[in-house]
Amino acid sequence: ELHLDFTGTSPQTNTDHNSTLPSTVAHIALALTNTLFWDVPWSDGKMRPVKITVPEGSILNCRYPAACGAAPRIGNVLVSTVCEGVAKMIYASRRLEDVNASTTGNLEFVGGPGYFYGGHTREGISVAQGLYDIHGAGMGAAPYRDGVNTGGHMNIPSAGISDIERIEMQYPFLYFTRGHNRDGSGFGQYRGGLGSYRIYLIYGSKDCSADYKPYGGIAQGGFGLFGGYPTGISAMRVMTQAGLEILDKIRKGEYPDARAMRAGAWGKPFHPEGVPERIALPEGSLLVDYVAGGGGFGDPLDREPQAVLRDYGRGWVSRETAERIYGVVLDANGKRVDGEATAHRRKEIRDIRLREGNPASGKTSALDGNGKKELKTILKFHAALELAGERKNAVIRCQRCGHLFCSAKENYKLYALHRVIHLKDFMPNPLPTGEPYIGEYHEYFCPGCATQLQVDLFCPPLGGDPILWDIRIQ
């Protein structure tokens, strides 16, 4: 039997961001279908061995008459969460071909004009529908490969992305591009899928509008696994009221680019005052919209430098990210890896981890000695950690350097080196509205070899203990 216990879930909200119990159960079933039951014929029978506990009055089991129109949005996060937990269980069972980091199939920063449109086309046809480019999300990385760059949506096992030609027939849009997000993946030894973006112009409509949401200040993408980062750092919606005169620029050979749009080269980015439910999109509005990438797997410093070079050559990773996150230094023309400089940069990053990290418990081990040769491996439950010794007195040990953390019953994070990085110091760009970031990454490193073991996203304004149990061994 598999028991999913959501005791401790936050109480229901006074907004529509609540889920009913049937919606919660459906999303749990979907998450398990994605991970455990992908090869089982669809039927109610697959859920018979699954027990679900969800407290009434929580955000996952709201009481009537609570608003719950955004239940699928809550479901996105729930699917990602369940998939993360199950992925770690499957990894410990060594079914590595079934392990993936997660995604949400949504935006990292839910803000700006949405994808539910209203108004009329130039032919007078009503527009009252969503634009399902959101199905072009990046999937999570696996223990042996990168994530699929645009692999679908975790809430829909057989989703398809919108067809551009059909969109331009039915909506007042003129598409300029659709591509993969540079730096959109969760970083890791194996990176997550990049996710997708699109740039389009409101064309032929005098009354187009879309739903609108604030950015929120915290990333909301997929989780990374075993030292991999959550989904990438590039996906923020931007709208500029450029006007149809930009068509003259295009006729001269210029073409809109997402980074140039953020910088104001294609009109000043526009944001309404307050938080309106909908926002007008005047003809000539130019939008760049994103779908998030997938989480990464493993320490980014373990990524093959040649893989980083290939991604750079394809425009999928920036030089800055290659050096800052992956520790890979390229030559001046970006055609080759500078091997000596890369080795030096990676050592420098590891030294910084050892210097800046501090164990939450005040010490780096609850045990004495180095167990690399003394103790027998029992279970490899993590890409860099294992259980060792006798089962009744098992300890958690680094597979690489032999550092002993604690007993199997304790949270290894208390003895790992712990570093906090605020999103404002990690993200390459400010939020388009100038709002502050409110989240932070909590990174955990092995005190012996500086291997990155886990990256958690935490929101201090919500309170709670930032040192989460991401793995608990009974």
Coordinates of C-alpha atoms in Angstrom, one line a residue:
E1 CA 0.0 0.0 0.0
L2 CA 1.1 3.5 -0.8
H3 CA 0.0 6.2 1.7
L4 CA 0.1 9.9 0.7
D5 CA -0.4 11.9 3.9
F6 CA -1.0 15.7 3.4
T7 CA -1.4 16.5 7.1
G8 CA 0.0 19.9 7.7
T9 CA -1.1 21.4 4.4
S10 CA -1.9 25.1 4.5
P11 CA -5.5 26.2 5.2
Q12 CA -7.8 27.1 2.4
T13 CA -7.5 30.7 1.1
N14 CA -10.0 33.5 0.5
T15 CA -9.2 33.5 -3.2
D16 CA -10.0 31.0 -5.9
H17 CA -6.7 29.2 -5.3
N18 CA -8.2 26.2 -3.6
S19 CA -8.7 22.6 -4.6
T20 CA -11.7 20.3 -3.9
L21 CA -11.0 16.8 -2.7
P22 CA -12.1 15.2 -6.0
S23 CA -9.7 17.6 -7.9
T24 CA -6.9 16.7 -5.5
V25 CA -7.4 13.0 -5.8
A26 CA -7.5 13.3 -9.6
H27 CA -4.2 15.2 -9.7
I28 CA -2.6 12.6 -7.4
A29 CA -3.9 9.8 -9.7
L30 CA -2.3 11.7 -12.6
A31 CA 1.0 12.1 -10.8
L32 CA 1.1 8.4 -10.1
T33 CA 0.1 7.6 -13.7
N34 CA 3.1 9.7 -14.8
T35 CA 5.5 7.8 -12.5
L36 CA 4.4 4.5 -11.1
F37 CA 1.5 3.4 -13.3
W38 CA 2.6 4.6 -16.8
D39 CA 2.5 1.0 -18.1
V40 CA -0.8 0.0 -16.4
P41 CA -4.1 0.2 -18.5
W42 CA -6.2 3.2 -17.4
S43 CA -8.7 2.0 -14.8
D44 CA -9.8 2.7 -11.3
G45 CA -8.0 -0.4 -10.2
K46 CA -4.6 1.2 -10.2
M47 CA -5.6 3.4 -7.3
R48 CA -6.9 0.6 -5.0
P49 CA -3.6 0.2 -3.2
V50 CA -3.3 4.0 -2.7
K51 CA -4.5 5.6 0.5
I52 CA -4.8 9.4 0.6
T53 CA -5.2 11.6 3.7
V54 CA -6.1 15.3 3.1
P55 CA -7.3 17.4 6.0
E56 CA -10.7 19.1 5.4
G57 CA -10.4 22.9 5.3
S58 CA -7.0 22.8 3.7
I59 CA -6.0 24.3 0.3
L60 CA -6.2 20.7 -1.0
N61 CA -9.7 19.9 0.5
C62 CA -11.6 23.2 0.8
R63 CA -14.9 23.5 2.5
Y64 CA -18.0 24.7 0.5
P65 CA -18.6 27.5 -0.5
A66 CA -14.9 28.3 -1.0
A67 CA -14.0 29.5 -4.5
C68 CA -12.0 26.9 -6.4
G69 CA -11.7 28.1 -9.9
A70 CA -7.9 27.8 -9.8
A71 CA -8.0 24.2 -8.7
P72 CA -6.0 23.1 -11.8
R73 CA -3.3 25.6 -10.9
I74 CA -3.1 24.1 -7.4
G75 CA -3.1 20.7 -9.1
N76 CA 0.0 21.7 -11.2
V77 CA 2.0 22.2 -8.0
L78 CA 0.5 19.1 -6.4
V79 CA 1.5 16.9 -9.4
S80 CA 5.0 18.3 -9.4
T81 CA 5.3 17.6 -5.6
V82 CA 4.0 14.1 -5.7
C83 CA 6.2 13.3 -8.7
E84 CA 9.2 14.5 -6.8
G85 CA 8.5 12.3 -3.9
V86 CA 7.8 9.2 -6.0
A87 CA 10.9 9.9 -8.1
K88 CA 13.1 9.6 -5.0
M89 CA 11.3 6.4 -3.9
I90 CA 11.9 4.9 -7.4
Y91 CA 15.5 6.0 -7.4
A92 CA 16.1 4.1 -4.1
S93 CA 14.6 1.0 -5.7
R94 CA 17.2 1.4 -8.6
R95 CA 14.5 1.7 -11.3
L96 CA 16.6 4.5 -12.8
E97 CA 14.9 4.4 -16.2
D98 CA 11.6 5.6 -14.5
V99 CA 13.2 8.5 -12.6
N100 CA 12.6 12.1 -13.7
A101 CA 12.9 15.5 -12.0
S102 CA 9.6 17.4 -12.3
T103 CA 8.0 20.4 -14.0
T104 CA 4.7 22.2 -13.6
G105 CA 4.0 22.9 -17.2
N106 CA 3.5 26.6 -16.2
L107 CA 5.4 29.8 -15.7
E108 CA 8.2 30.2 -13.3
F109 CA 6.8 33.6 -12.4
V110 CA 3.1 33.7 -12.8
G111 CA 2.6 37.3 -13.9
G112 CA 1.7 39.6 -16.7
P113 CA -0.9 39.0 -19.4
G114 CA -2.3 35.5 -19.3
Y115 CA -3.5 33.1 -22.0
F116 CA -7.3 33.5 -21.7
Y117 CA -8.2 36.0 -24.4
G118 CA -11.3 38.0 -25.3
G119 CA -12.3 40.4 -28.1
H120 CA -12.7 40.0 -31.9
T121 CA -10.5 39.2 -34.8
R122 CA -10.2 41.5 -37.9
E123 CA -13.0 39.3 -39.5
G124 CA -15.3 40.1 -36.5
I125 CA -15.0 36.5 -35.1
S126 CA -15.3 36.4 -31.3
V127 CA -12.2 35.3 -29.3
A128 CA -13.0 33.7 -26.0
Q129 CA -10.5 30.9 -25.5
G130 CA -7.2 30.0 -24.0
L131 CA -4.0 29.7 -26.0
Y132 CA -2.5 26.3 -25.2
D133 CA 1.1 26.9 -26.0
I134 CA 1.4 26.1 -22.2
H135 CA 1.6 22.4 -23.3
G136 CA 5.1 23.2 -24.7
A137 CA 6.8 22.8 -21.2
G138 CA 10.2 21.3 -20.6
M139 CA 10.4 17.9 -18.8
G140 CA 12.6 17.0 -15.9
A141 CA 16.1 15.5 -16.2
A142 CA 16.8 11.8 -15.6
P143 CA 19.8 10.1 -14.0
Y144 CA 21.3 9.4 -17.4
R145 CA 20.0 12.1 -19.8
D146 CA 18.7 15.7 -20.1
G147 CA 15.0 16.5 -20.0
V148 CA 12.9 16.8 -23.1
N149 CA 13.0 20.4 -24.1
T150 CA 9.3 20.7 -25.0
G151 CA 7.8 17.5 -23.9
G152 CA 4.2 18.4 -22.9
H153 CA 2.4 19.2 -19.7
M154 CA 2.5 17.1 -16.5
N155 CA -1.2 17.5 -16.0
I156 CA -2.1 16.1 -19.4
P157 CA -0.4 12.8 -20.4
S158 CA -1.2 13.2 -24.1
A159 CA -1.2 17.0 -24.7
G160 CA -0.4 18.8 -27.9
I161 CA 0.8 22.3 -28.5
S162 CA -1.2 24.9 -30.4
D163 CA -0.6 25.1 -34.2
I164 CA 0.6 28.6 -35.2
E165 CA -1.2 28.8 -38.6
R166 CA -4.5 27.8 -37.0
I167 CA -3.9 30.3 -34.2
E168 CA -3.4 33.1 -36.6
M169 CA -6.6 32.1 -38.4
Q170 CA -8.7 32.2 -35.2
Y171 CA -7.0 34.8 -33.0
P172 CA -5.9 38.4 -33.7
F173 CA -2.2 37.4 -33.5
L174 CA 0.8 37.6 -35.7
Y175 CA 3.5 35.2 -34.6
F176 CA 7.2 36.2 -35.0
T177 CA 8.8 33.3 -33.3
R178 CA 8.5 30.2 -31.2
G179 CA 11.6 28.7 -29.7
H180 CA 13.4 27.2 -26.7
N181 CA 14.2 29.3 -23.6
R182 CA 17.9 30.1 -23.2
D183 CA 18.8 29.3 -19.6
G184 CA 15.3 27.9 -19.2
S185 CA 16.3 24.5 -17.8
G186 CA 16.8 23.5 -14.2
F187 CA 20.6 23.3 -14.0
G188 CA 22.3 20.0 -13.1
Q189 CA 24.6 17.2 -14.1
Y190 CA 21.8 16.5 -16.5
R191 CA 19.7 19.7 -17.2
G192 CA 16.0 19.8 -17.4
G193 CA 14.1 20.6 -20.6
L194 CA 14.3 24.2 -21.7
G195 CA 10.7 25.0 -22.1
S196 CA 9.4 27.3 -24.8
Y197 CA 8.7 30.9 -25.6
R198 CA 6.8 32.8 -28.3
I199 CA 6.7 36.4 -29.5
Y200 CA 3.5 37.7 -31.1
L201 CA 1.8 40.9 -32.1
I202 CA -1.8 41.9 -31.5
Y203 CA -3.0 42.5 -35.0
G204 CA -6.4 43.3 -36.5
S205 CA -8.3 43.7 -33.2
K206 CA -9.5 46.8 -31.5
D207 CA -10.8 45.1 -28.3
C208 CA -8.4 42.3 -27.5
S209 CA -7.8 41.6 -23.8
A210 CA -6.4 38.9 -21.5
D211 CA -6.4 37.9 -17.9
Y212 CA -3.7 39.4 -15.7
K213 CA -1.8 38.2 -12.6
P214 CA 0.9 39.7 -10.5
Y215 CA 4.4 38.2 -10.8
G216 CA 4.5 37.0 -7.2
G217 CA 8.2 37.3 -6.7
I218 CA 9.0 33.6 -6.3
A219 CA 9.7 30.9 -8.9
Q220 CA 7.0 28.3 -9.2
G221 CA 8.5 25.7 -11.6
G222 CA 9.5 22.1 -11.2
F223 CA 11.8 20.7 -8.5
G224 CA 15.3 19.5 -9.1
L225 CA 16.6 16.2 -7.9
F226 CA 19.8 15.4 -5.8
G227 CA 21.5 18.7 -6.3
G228 CA 19.8 19.8 -9.5
Y229 CA 18.2 23.2 -9.5
P230 CA 14.5 23.9 -9.9
T231 CA 13.4 25.1 -13.3
G232 CA 15.4 27.8 -15.0
I233 CA 15.8 31.6 -14.7
S234 CA 14.4 33.1 -17.9
A235 CA 10.7 32.8 -18.1
M236 CA 8.9 36.2 -17.4
R237 CA 6.1 37.6 -19.5
V238 CA 6.7 41.0 -21.0
M239 CA 4.3 43.2 -22.9
T240 CA 5.2 46.3 -24.8
Q241 CA 2.8 48.7 -26.5
A242 CA 5.1 49.0 -29.5
G243 CA 2.5 50.1 -32.0
L244 CA 2.1 48.9 -35.6
E245 CA 5.1 51.0 -36.6
I246 CA 7.3 48.1 -35.6
L247 CA 6.2 46.5 -38.9
D248 CA 8.4 49.1 -40.5
K249 CA 11.4 48.0 -38.5
I250 CA 10.7 44.4 -39.5
R251 CA 10.5 45.4 -43.2
K252 CA 14.0 46.8 -42.7
G253 CA 15.4 43.5 -41.5
E254 CA 15.1 44.0 -37.7
Y255 CA 13.4 41.2 -35.7
P256 CA 12.0 41.2 -32.2
D257 CA 14.1 39.3 -29.6
A258 CA 13.0 38.4 -26.0
R259 CA 16.1 39.9 -24.3
A260 CA 15.8 43.1 -26.4
M261 CA 12.1 43.4 -25.5
R262 CA 13.0 43.2 -21.8
A263 CA 15.5 46.0 -22.3
G264 CA 12.9 48.2 -24.0
A265 CA 14.3 48.0 -27.5
W266 CA 10.9 47.2 -28.9
G267 CA 8.8 49.6 -26.9
K268 CA 8.6 50.3 -23.2
P269 CA 7.3 47.3 -21.2
F270 CA 3.8 48.1 -20.0
H271 CA 2.3 47.1 -16.7
P272 CA -1.1 48.3 -15.3
E273 CA -1.6 49.9 -11.9
G274 CA -2.8 47.5 -9.2
V275 CA -3.9 44.0 -10.1
P276 CA -6.8 44.1 -12.6
E277 CA -8.6 40.9 -13.4
R278 CA -8.1 41.6 -17.1
I279 CA -5.8 43.9 -19.2
A280 CA -6.5 45.5 -22.6
L281 CA -4.1 44.5 -25.4
P282 CA -4.3 47.4 -27.9
E283 CA -3.5 46.6 -31.5
G284 CA 0.3 46.8 -31.9
S285 CA 1.0 45.3 -28.5
L286 CA 4.0 43.0 -28.7
L287 CA 4.2 40.1 -26.2
V288 CA 6.8 37.6 -25.2
D289 CA 5.4 34.6 -23.3
Y290 CA 7.0 31.6 -21.8
V291 CA 6.4 28.1 -20.7
A292 CA 8.7 26.8 -17.9
G293 CA 11.4 24.2 -18.2
G294 CA 12.0 21.1 -16.2
G295 CA 14.1 20.5 -13.0
G296 CA 17.7 19.4 -13.2
F297 CA 19.4 16.2 -11.9
G298 CA 22.6 16.2 -9.9
D299 CA 25.3 18.7 -9.2
P300 CA 25.8 21.1 -12.1
L301 CA 29.6 20.9 -11.6
D302 CA 29.4 17.3 -12.7
R303 CA 28.0 18.2 -16.1
E304 CA 30.3 17.2 -19.0
P305 CA 32.0 20.4 -20.3
Q306 CA 31.4 19.3 -23.9
A307 CA 27.6 19.1 -23.1
V308 CA 27.7 22.7 -21.9
L309 CA 29.6 23.7 -25.0
R310 CA 27.0 22.1 -27.3
D311 CA 24.2 23.9 -25.4
Y312 CA 26.0 27.2 -25.8
G313 CA 26.5 26.7 -29.5
R314 CA 22.8 26.0 -29.9
G315 CA 21.9 29.2 -28.0
W316 CA 20.4 27.1 -25.1
V317 CA 22.8 28.3 -22.3
S318 CA 24.5 31.7 -21.9
R319 CA 28.2 32.1 -21.4
E320 CA 27.4 33.7 -18.0
T321 CA 25.5 30.7 -16.8
A322 CA 28.1 28.3 -18.2
E323 CA 30.7 29.9 -16.0
R324 CA 28.6 30.8 -12.9
I325 CA 26.6 27.6 -12.6
Y326 CA 28.4 24.9 -14.5
G327 CA 31.9 26.2 -13.9
V328 CA 32.7 25.8 -17.6
V329 CA 35.0 28.4 -19.3
L330 CA 34.8 28.7 -23.1
D331 CA 37.4 30.3 -25.3
A332 CA 37.0 33.8 -26.7
N333 CA 35.0 32.7 -29.8
G334 CA 32.9 30.1 -27.9
K335 CA 34.0 27.2 -30.0
R336 CA 36.1 25.3 -27.5
V337 CA 36.2 24.5 -23.7
D338 CA 39.2 25.9 -22.0
G339 CA 40.1 22.8 -20.0
E340 CA 42.6 24.4 -17.6
A341 CA 40.4 27.4 -16.8
T342 CA 37.3 25.1 -16.4
A343 CA 39.2 22.9 -13.8
H344 CA 40.3 26.1 -12.0
R345 CA 36.8 27.6 -12.0
R346 CA 35.2 24.4 -10.7
K347 CA 37.7 24.1 -7.9
E348 CA 37.0 27.8 -7.1
I349 CA 33.3 27.2 -6.9
R350 CA 33.8 24.2 -4.6
D351 CA 36.1 26.2 -2.4
I352 CA 33.4 28.9 -2.2
R353 CA 30.8 26.3 -1.2
L354 CA 33.1 25.0 1.6
R355 CA 33.8 28.6 2.8
E356 CA 30.3 30.0 2.7
G357 CA 28.3 27.0 3.8
N358 CA 27.5 26.4 7.5
P359 CA 25.8 23.4 9.1
A360 CA 22.5 24.1 10.7
S361 CA 23.3 21.8 13.7
G362 CA 26.6 23.6 14.3
K363 CA 28.6 20.5 13.3
T364 CA 29.2 18.6 10.1
S365 CA 28.7 15.1 11.5
A366 CA 26.8 13.4 14.3
L367 CA 29.3 10.5 14.1
D368 CA 33.0 9.9 14.5
G369 CA 35.4 8.8 11.8
N370 CA 35.5 8.3 8.1
G371 CA 33.5 5.3 6.9
K372 CA 34.5 5.0 3.3
K373 CA 36.3 1.7 3.8
E374 CA 34.9 0.6 7.2
L375 CA 31.2 0.3 6.4
K376 CA 29.3 -1.8 3.9
T377 CA 26.9 -0.1 1.5
I378 CA 23.2 -1.0 2.2
L379 CA 21.2 1.3 -0.1
K380 CA 22.1 4.0 -2.6
F381 CA 19.1 6.3 -2.1
H382 CA 20.6 9.5 -3.6
A383 CA 22.9 10.3 -6.5
A384 CA 25.7 11.1 -3.9
L385 CA 24.5 9.7 -0.6
E386 CA 24.0 6.1 0.6
L387 CA 23.1 4.1 3.7
A388 CA 26.0 2.2 5.1
G389 CA 26.8 -0.1 8.0
E390 CA 24.4 -2.5 9.7
R391 CA 20.6 -2.1 9.1
K392 CA 19.7 -1.5 12.7
N393 CA 22.4 1.2 13.0
A394 CA 22.7 2.4 9.5
V395 CA 24.3 5.8 8.8
I396 CA 24.2 8.2 5.9
R397 CA 27.5 8.5 4.0
C398 CA 28.8 10.4 1.0
Q399 CA 29.4 7.9 -1.8
R400 CA 32.2 10.1 -3.2
C401 CA 34.4 11.1 -0.2
G402 CA 33.1 8.9 2.6
H403 CA 32.0 11.7 4.8
L404 CA 29.6 10.5 7.5
F405 CA 26.6 12.7 8.2
C406 CA 24.3 11.1 10.8
S407 CA 22.2 8.0 11.5
A408 CA 19.6 7.0 9.0
K409 CA 16.8 8.3 11.2
E410 CA 18.1 11.9 11.2
N411 CA 17.9 14.6 8.5
Y412 CA 21.2 14.7 6.8
K413 CA 20.7 18.4 5.9
L414 CA 21.3 19.4 9.5
Y415 CA 25.0 18.3 9.0
A416 CA 25.4 19.4 5.4
L417 CA 26.9 22.7 4.6
H418 CA 23.9 25.1 4.2
R419 CA 24.0 28.2 2.1
V420 CA 21.1 30.6 1.4
I421 CA 20.9 32.6 -1.9
H422 CA 18.1 35.1 -2.3
L423 CA 16.5 35.1 -5.7
K424 CA 17.5 38.7 -6.2
D425 CA 21.1 37.6 -6.2
F426 CA 20.5 34.6 -8.4
M427 CA 18.2 35.7 -11.1
P428 CA 19.9 37.6 -14.0
N429 CA 17.0 40.1 -14.4
P430 CA 14.7 42.0 -12.0
L431 CA 11.0 41.4 -12.2
P432 CA 9.4 43.4 -15.1
T433 CA 7.2 45.4 -12.7
G434 CA 10.1 46.2 -10.3
E435 CA 8.5 44.1 -7.5
P436 CA 11.0 42.5 -5.1
Y437 CA 11.8 38.8 -5.2
I438 CA 10.5 37.1 -2.1
G439 CA 12.0 33.6 -2.4
E440 CA 15.4 32.1 -1.8
Y441 CA 17.3 29.0 -2.7
H442 CA 18.6 26.8 0.1
E443 CA 21.6 24.8 -1.1
Y444 CA 23.2 21.9 0.7
F445 CA 26.7 20.6 0.2
C446 CA 28.8 17.7 1.4
P447 CA 31.3 19.0 4.0
G448 CA 34.0 16.7 2.6
C449 CA 33.9 17.1 -1.2
A450 CA 31.6 20.1 -1.6
T451 CA 29.2 18.1 -3.9
Q452 CA 25.8 19.8 -4.1
L453 CA 23.2 17.5 -2.6
Q454 CA 20.0 19.4 -2.7
V455 CA 18.5 22.8 -3.7
D456 CA 15.2 23.8 -2.1
L457 CA 13.1 26.9 -2.9
F458 CA 11.8 28.6 0.3
C459 CA 9.5 31.6 0.8
P460 CA 10.3 33.3 4.1
P461 CA 7.1 35.4 4.3
L462 CA 5.1 32.2 4.5
G463 CA 7.1 31.1 7.6
G464 CA 7.9 27.5 8.5
D465 CA 11.1 25.6 8.8
P466 CA 13.3 26.1 5.8
I467 CA 15.3 22.9 6.4
L468 CA 12.9 20.5 4.8
W469 CA 12.9 16.7 5.1
D470 CA 13.3 15.9 1.4
I471 CA 14.2 12.2 2.2
R472 CA 13.1 10.3 5.3
I473 CA 14.2 6.7 5.8
Q474 CA 12.1 4.5 8.1

